[in-house]
mmCIF file of C-alpha atoms and ligand atoms in Angstrom:
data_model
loop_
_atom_site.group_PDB
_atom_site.id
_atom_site.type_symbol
_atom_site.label_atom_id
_atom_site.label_comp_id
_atom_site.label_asym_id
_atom_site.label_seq_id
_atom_site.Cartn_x
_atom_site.Cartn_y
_atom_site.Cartn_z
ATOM 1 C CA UNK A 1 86.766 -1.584 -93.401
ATOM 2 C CA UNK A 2 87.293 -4.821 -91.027
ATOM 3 C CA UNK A 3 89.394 -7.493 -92.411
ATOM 4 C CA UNK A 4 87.207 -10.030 -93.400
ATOM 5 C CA UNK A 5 87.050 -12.830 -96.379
ATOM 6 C CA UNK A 6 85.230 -11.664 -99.111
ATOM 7 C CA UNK A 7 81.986 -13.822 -99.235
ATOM 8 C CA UNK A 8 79.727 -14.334 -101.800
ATOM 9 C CA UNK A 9 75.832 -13.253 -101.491
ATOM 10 C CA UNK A 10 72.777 -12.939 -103.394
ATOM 11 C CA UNK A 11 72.949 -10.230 -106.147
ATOM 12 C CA UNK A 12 69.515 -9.186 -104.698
ATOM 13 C CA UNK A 13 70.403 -9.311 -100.880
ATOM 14 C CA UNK A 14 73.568 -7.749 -101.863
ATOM 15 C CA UNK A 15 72.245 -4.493 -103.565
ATOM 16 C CA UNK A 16 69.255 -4.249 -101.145
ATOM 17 C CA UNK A 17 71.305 -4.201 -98.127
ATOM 18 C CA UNK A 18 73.737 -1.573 -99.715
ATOM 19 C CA UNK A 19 70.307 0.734 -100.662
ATOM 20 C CA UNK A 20 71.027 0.157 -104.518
ATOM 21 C CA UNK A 21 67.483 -0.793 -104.828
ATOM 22 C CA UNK A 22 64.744 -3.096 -103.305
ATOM 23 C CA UNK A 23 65.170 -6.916 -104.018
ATOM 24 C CA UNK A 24 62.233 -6.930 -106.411
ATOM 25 C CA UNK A 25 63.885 -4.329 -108.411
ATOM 26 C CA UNK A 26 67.019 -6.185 -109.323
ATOM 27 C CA UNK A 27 65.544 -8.196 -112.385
ATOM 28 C CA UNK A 28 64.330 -4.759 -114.294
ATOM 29 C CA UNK A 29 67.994 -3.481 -113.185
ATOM 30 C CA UNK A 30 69.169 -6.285 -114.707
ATOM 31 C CA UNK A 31 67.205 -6.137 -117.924
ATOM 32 C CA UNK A 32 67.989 -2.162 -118.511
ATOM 33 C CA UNK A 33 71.731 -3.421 -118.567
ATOM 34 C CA UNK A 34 72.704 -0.735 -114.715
ATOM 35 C CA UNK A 35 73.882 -3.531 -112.855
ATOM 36 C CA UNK A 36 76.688 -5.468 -114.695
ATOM 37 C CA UNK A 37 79.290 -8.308 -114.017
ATOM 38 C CA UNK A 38 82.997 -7.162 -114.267
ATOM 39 C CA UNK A 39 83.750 -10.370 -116.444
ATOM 40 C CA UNK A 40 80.233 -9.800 -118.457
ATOM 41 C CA UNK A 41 79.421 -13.048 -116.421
ATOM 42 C CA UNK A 42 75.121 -13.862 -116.693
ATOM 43 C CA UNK A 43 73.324 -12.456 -114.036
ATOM 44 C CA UNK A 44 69.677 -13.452 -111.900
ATOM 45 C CA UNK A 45 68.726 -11.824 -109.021
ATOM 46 C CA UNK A 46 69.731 -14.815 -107.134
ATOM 47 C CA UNK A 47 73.369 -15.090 -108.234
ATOM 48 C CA UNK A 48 75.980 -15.816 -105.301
ATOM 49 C CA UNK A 49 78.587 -12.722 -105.989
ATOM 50 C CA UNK A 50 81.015 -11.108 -104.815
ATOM 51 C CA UNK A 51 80.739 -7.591 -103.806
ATOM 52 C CA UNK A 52 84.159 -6.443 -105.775
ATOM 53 C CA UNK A 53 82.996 -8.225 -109.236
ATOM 54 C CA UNK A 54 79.625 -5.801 -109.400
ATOM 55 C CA UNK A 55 79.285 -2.668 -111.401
ATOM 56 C CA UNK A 56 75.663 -0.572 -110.616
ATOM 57 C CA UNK A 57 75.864 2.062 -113.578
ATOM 58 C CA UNK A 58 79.348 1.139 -114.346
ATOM 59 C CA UNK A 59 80.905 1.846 -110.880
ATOM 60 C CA UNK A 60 81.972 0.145 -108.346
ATOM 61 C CA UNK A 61 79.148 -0.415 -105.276
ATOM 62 C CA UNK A 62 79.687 1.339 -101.945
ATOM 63 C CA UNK A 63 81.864 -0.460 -99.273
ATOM 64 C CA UNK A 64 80.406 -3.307 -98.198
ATOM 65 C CA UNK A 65 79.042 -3.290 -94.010
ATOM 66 C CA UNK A 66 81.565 -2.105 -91.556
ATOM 67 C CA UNK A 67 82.157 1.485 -92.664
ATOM 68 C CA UNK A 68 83.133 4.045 -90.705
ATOM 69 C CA UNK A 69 82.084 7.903 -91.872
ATOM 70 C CA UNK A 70 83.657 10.964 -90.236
ATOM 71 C CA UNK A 71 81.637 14.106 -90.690
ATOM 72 C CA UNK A 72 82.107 17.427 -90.016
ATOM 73 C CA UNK A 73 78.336 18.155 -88.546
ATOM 74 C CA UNK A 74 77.090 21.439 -89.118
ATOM 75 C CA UNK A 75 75.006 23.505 -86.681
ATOM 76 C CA UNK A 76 71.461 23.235 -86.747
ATOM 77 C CA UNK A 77 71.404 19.645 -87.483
ATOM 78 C CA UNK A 78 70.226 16.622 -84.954
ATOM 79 C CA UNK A 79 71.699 13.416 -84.356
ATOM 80 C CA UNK A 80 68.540 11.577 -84.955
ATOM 81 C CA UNK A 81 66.700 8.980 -87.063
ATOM 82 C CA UNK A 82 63.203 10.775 -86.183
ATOM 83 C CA UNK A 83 62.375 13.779 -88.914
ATOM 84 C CA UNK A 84 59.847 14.969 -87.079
ATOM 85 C CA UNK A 85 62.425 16.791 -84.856
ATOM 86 C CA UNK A 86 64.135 18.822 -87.258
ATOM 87 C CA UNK A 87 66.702 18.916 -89.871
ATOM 88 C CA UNK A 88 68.938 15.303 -89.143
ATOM 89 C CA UNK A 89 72.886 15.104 -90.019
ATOM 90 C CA UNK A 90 71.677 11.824 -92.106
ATOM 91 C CA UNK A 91 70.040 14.384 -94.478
ATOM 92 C CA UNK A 92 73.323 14.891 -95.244
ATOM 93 C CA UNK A 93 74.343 11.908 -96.481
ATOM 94 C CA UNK A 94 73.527 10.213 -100.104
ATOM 95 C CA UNK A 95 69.624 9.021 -100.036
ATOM 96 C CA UNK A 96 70.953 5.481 -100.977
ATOM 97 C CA UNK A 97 72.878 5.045 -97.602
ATOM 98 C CA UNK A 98 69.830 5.753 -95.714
ATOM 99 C CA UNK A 99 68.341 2.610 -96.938
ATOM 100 C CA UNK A 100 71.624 0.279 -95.805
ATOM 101 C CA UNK A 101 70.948 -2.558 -93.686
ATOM 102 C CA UNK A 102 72.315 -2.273 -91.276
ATOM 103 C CA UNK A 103 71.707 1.260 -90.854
ATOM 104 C CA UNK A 104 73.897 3.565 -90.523
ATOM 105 C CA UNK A 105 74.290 5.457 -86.968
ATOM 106 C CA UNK A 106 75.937 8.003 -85.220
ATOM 107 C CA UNK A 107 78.837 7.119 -82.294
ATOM 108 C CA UNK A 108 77.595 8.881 -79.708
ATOM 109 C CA UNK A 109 75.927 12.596 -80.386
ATOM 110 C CA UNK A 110 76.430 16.153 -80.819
ATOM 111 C CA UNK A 111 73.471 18.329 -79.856
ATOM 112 C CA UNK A 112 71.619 20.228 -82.514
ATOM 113 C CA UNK A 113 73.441 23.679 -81.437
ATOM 114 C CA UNK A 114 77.468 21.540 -81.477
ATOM 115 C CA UNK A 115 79.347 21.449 -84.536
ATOM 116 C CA UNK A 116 82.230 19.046 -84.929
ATOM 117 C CA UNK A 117 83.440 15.399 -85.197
ATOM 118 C CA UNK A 118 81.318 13.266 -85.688
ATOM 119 C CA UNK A 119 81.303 9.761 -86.899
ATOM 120 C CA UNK A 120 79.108 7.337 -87.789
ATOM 121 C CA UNK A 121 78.875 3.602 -88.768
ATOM 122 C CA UNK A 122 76.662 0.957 -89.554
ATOM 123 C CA UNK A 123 79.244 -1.730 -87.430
ATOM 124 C CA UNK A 124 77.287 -2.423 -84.189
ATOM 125 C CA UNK A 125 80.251 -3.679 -82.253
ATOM 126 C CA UNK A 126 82.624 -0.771 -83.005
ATOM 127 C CA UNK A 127 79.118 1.600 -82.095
ATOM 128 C CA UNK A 128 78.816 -0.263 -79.243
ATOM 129 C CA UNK A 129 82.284 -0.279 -77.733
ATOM 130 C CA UNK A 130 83.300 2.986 -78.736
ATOM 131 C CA UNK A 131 80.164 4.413 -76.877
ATOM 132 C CA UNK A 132 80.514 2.277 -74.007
ATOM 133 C CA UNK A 133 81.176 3.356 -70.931
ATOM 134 C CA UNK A 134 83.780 0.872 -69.816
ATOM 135 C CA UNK A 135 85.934 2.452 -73.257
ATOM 136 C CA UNK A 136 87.441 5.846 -72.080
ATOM 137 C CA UNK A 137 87.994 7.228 -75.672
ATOM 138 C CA UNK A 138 89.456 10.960 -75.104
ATOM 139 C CA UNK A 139 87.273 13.530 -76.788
ATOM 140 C CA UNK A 140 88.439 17.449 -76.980
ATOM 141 C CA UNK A 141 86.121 20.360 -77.414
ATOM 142 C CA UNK A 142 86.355 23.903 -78.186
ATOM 143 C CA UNK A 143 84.076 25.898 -75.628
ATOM 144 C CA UNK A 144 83.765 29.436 -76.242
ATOM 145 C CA UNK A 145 82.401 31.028 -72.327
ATOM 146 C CA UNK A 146 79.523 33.331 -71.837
ATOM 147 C CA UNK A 147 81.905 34.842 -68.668
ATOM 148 C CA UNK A 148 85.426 34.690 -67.907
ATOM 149 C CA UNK A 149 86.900 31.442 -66.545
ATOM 150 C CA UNK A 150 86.684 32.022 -62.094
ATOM 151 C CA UNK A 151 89.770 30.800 -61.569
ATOM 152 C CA UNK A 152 89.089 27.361 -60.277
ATOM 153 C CA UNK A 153 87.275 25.132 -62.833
ATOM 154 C CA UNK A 154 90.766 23.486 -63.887
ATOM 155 C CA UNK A 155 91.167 21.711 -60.494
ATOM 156 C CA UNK A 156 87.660 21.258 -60.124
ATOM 157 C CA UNK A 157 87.302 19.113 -63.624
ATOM 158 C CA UNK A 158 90.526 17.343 -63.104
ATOM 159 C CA UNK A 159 89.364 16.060 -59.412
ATOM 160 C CA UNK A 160 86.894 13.733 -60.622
ATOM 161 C CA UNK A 161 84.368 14.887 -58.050
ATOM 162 C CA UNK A 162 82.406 17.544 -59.768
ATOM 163 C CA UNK A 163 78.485 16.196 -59.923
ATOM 164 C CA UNK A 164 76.264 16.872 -62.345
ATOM 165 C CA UNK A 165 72.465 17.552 -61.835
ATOM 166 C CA UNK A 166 70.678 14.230 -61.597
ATOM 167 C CA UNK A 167 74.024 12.080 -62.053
ATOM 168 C CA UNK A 168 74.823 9.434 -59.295
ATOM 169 C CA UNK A 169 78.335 9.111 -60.056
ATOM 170 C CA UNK A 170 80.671 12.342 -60.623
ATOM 171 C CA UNK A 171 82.525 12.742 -63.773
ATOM 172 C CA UNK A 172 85.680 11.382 -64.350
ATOM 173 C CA UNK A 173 88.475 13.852 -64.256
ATOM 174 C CA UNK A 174 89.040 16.207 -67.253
ATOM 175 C CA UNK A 175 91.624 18.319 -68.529
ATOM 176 C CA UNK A 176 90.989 22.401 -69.137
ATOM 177 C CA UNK A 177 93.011 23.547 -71.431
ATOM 178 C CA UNK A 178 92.994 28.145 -71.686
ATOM 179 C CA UNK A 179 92.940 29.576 -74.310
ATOM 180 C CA UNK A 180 92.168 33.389 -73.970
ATOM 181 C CA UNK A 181 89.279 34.346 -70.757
ATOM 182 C CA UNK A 182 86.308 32.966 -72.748
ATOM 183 C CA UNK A 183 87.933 30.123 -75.241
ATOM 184 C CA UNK A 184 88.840 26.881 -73.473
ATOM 185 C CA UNK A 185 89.446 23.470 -74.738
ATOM 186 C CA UNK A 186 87.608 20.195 -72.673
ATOM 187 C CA UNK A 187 88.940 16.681 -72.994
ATOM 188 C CA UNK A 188 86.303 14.388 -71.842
ATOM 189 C CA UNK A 189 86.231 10.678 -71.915
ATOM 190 C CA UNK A 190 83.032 10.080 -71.507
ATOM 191 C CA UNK A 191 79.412 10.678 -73.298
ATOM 192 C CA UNK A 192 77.100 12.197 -70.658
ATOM 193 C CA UNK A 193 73.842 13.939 -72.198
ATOM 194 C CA UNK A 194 75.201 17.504 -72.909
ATOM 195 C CA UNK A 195 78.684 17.033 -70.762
ATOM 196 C CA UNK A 196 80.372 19.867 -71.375
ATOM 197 C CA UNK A 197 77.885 22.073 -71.058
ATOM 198 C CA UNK A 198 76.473 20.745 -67.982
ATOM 199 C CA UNK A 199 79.890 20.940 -66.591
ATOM 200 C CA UNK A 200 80.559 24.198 -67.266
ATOM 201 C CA UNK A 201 76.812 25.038 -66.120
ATOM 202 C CA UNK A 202 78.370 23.679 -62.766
ATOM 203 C CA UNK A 203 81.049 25.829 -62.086
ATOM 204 C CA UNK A 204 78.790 28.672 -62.949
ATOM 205 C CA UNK A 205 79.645 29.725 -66.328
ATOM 206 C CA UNK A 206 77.486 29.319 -69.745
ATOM 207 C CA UNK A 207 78.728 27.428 -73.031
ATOM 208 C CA UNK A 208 77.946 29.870 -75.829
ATOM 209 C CA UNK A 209 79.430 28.066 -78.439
ATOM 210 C CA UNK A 210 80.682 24.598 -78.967
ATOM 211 C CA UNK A 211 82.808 22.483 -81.056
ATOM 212 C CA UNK A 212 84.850 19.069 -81.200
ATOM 213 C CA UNK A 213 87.742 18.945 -82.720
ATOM 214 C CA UNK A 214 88.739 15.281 -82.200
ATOM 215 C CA UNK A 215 87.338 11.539 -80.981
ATOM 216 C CA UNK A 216 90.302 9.754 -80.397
ATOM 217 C CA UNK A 217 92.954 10.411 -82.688
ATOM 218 C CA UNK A 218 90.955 11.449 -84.819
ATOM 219 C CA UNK A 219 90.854 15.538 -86.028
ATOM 220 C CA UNK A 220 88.639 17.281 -88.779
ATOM 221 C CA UNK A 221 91.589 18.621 -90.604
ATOM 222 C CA UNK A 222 90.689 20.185 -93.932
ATOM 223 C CA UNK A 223 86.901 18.907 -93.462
ATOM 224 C CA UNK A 224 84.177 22.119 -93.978
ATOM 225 C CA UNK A 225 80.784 22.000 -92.182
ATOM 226 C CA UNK A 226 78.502 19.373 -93.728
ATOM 227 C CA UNK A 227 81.455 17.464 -95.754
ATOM 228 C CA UNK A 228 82.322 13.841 -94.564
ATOM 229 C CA UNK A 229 84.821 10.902 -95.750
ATOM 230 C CA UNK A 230 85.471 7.240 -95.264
ATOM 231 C CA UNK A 231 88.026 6.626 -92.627
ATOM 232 C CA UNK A 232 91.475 5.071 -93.777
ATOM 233 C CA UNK A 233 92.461 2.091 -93.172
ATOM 234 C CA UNK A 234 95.167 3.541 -90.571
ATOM 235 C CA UNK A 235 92.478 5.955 -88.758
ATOM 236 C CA UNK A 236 90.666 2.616 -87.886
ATOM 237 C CA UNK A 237 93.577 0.900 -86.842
ATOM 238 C CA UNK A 238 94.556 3.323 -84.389
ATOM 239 C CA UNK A 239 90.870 4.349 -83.132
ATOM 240 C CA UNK A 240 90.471 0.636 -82.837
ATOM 241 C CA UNK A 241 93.323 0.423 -81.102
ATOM 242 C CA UNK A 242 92.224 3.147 -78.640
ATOM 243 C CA UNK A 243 89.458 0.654 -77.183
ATOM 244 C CA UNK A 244 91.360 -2.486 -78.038
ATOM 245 C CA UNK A 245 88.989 -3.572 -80.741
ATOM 246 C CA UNK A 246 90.302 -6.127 -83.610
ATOM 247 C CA UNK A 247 93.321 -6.972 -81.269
ATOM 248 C CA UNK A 248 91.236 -8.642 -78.646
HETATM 249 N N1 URA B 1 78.774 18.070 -74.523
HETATM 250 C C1 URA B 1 77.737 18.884 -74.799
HETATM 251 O O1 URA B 1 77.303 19.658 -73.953
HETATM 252 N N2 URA B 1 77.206 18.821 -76.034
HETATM 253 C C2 URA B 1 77.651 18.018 -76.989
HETATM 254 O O2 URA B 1 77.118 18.012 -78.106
HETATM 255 C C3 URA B 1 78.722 17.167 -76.688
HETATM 256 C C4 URA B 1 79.271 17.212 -75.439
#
């Protein structure tokens, strides 16, 4: 996804870092005729290539580092690399990019019992600066209320003064949005450990349900639970844009 000149690398660094295969396996690979040149040129494990003139099976390989996946994250599934707590959202994903160097993470989390947008990338700056504190990327969720909204909770989350349990620094102002007694929308820009929930804990009331519907200007769209996609070129434009990344 980021503009850069296509390089050339080691056919075995290349498909190892992509999760095609490990390094040692490239020469059997090789032999059984899977991984192929586009212009039937001779191939060792240690040929310089480039990424767009290998075939693995007769297609194309994945996108080289820097992608950026947007997934519609299902309930009941962690934002974790650690298996031993449960059923992670990387389960989700094809085996092979589970083995990418580097590794693929999320941006930010959802908590087991949120669905929603989520996105994920194996670019450590972009992670890093869209995560970042300094970065106020707008996030909206759907909240659906154990009890009917008080009255007062819109002025309270716009003030930026409402503290949470434990926090030193209240939350920055955030923008309640009704939609019947129990169904509100929440645009946060920030990514404090369960945030809405804790917020809404605060004022007296109980999250039931929970759902984001968009990081950025980004949105699910036509995306089911548990499907995902490549961002376009555009979409990462304009979510770059949103922290200033590629134009600084
Ligand atoms: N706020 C929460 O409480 N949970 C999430 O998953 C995200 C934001």
């Amino acid at each position: 996804m980021k503009n850069s000149k296509p390089s050339k690398i080691r056919l075995d660094k290349l498909l190892g870092a992509l999760g095609y295969c490990s390094r040692k396996e490239v020469t059997v690979l090789l032999r059984a005729g899977i991984i192929t040149h586009t212009k039937n040129l001779p191939l060792k494990s240690d040929t310089k290539v480039s990424h767009e003139d290998i075939r693995f099976g007769g297609e194309p390989l994945d996108p080289p580092q820097g992608i950026v996946i947007l997934m519609h994250k299902p309930i009941g599934y962690i934002c974790s690399h650690d298996d031993s707590e449960g059923k992670l959202i990387y389960d989700l994903l094809p085996d092979r990019w589970n083995r990418r160097d580097p590794k693929i993470s999320t941006v930010g989390r959802l908590d087991k019992d949120t669905s929603g947008l989520l996105l994920l990338t194996d670019d450590g700056a972009l992670l890093h600066r869209l995560t970042s504190p300094r970065h106020h990327v707008a996030k909206v969720y759907e909240a659906t209320l154990e009890r009917p909204l008080r009255g007062d909770e819109m002025e309270i989350f716009a003030s930026g003064t409402l503290m949470l349990n434990g926090e030193k620094a209240p939350c920055l102002p955030a923008k309640l949005t009704l939609v019947d007694e129990t169904h509100v929308t929440l645009e946060i820009t920030e990514g404090r450990y369960h945030q809405v929930r804790r917020m809404f804990a605060a004022v007296g009331n109980h999250v039931v349900a929970l759902h984001r519907s968009s990081f950025g200007n980004l949105t699910l769209d036509d995306l089911k639970p548990r499907e995902y996609r490549f961002i376009k070129e555009a979409e990462y434009q304009t979510l770059s844009g949103d922290i200033g990344y590629l134009f600084t």
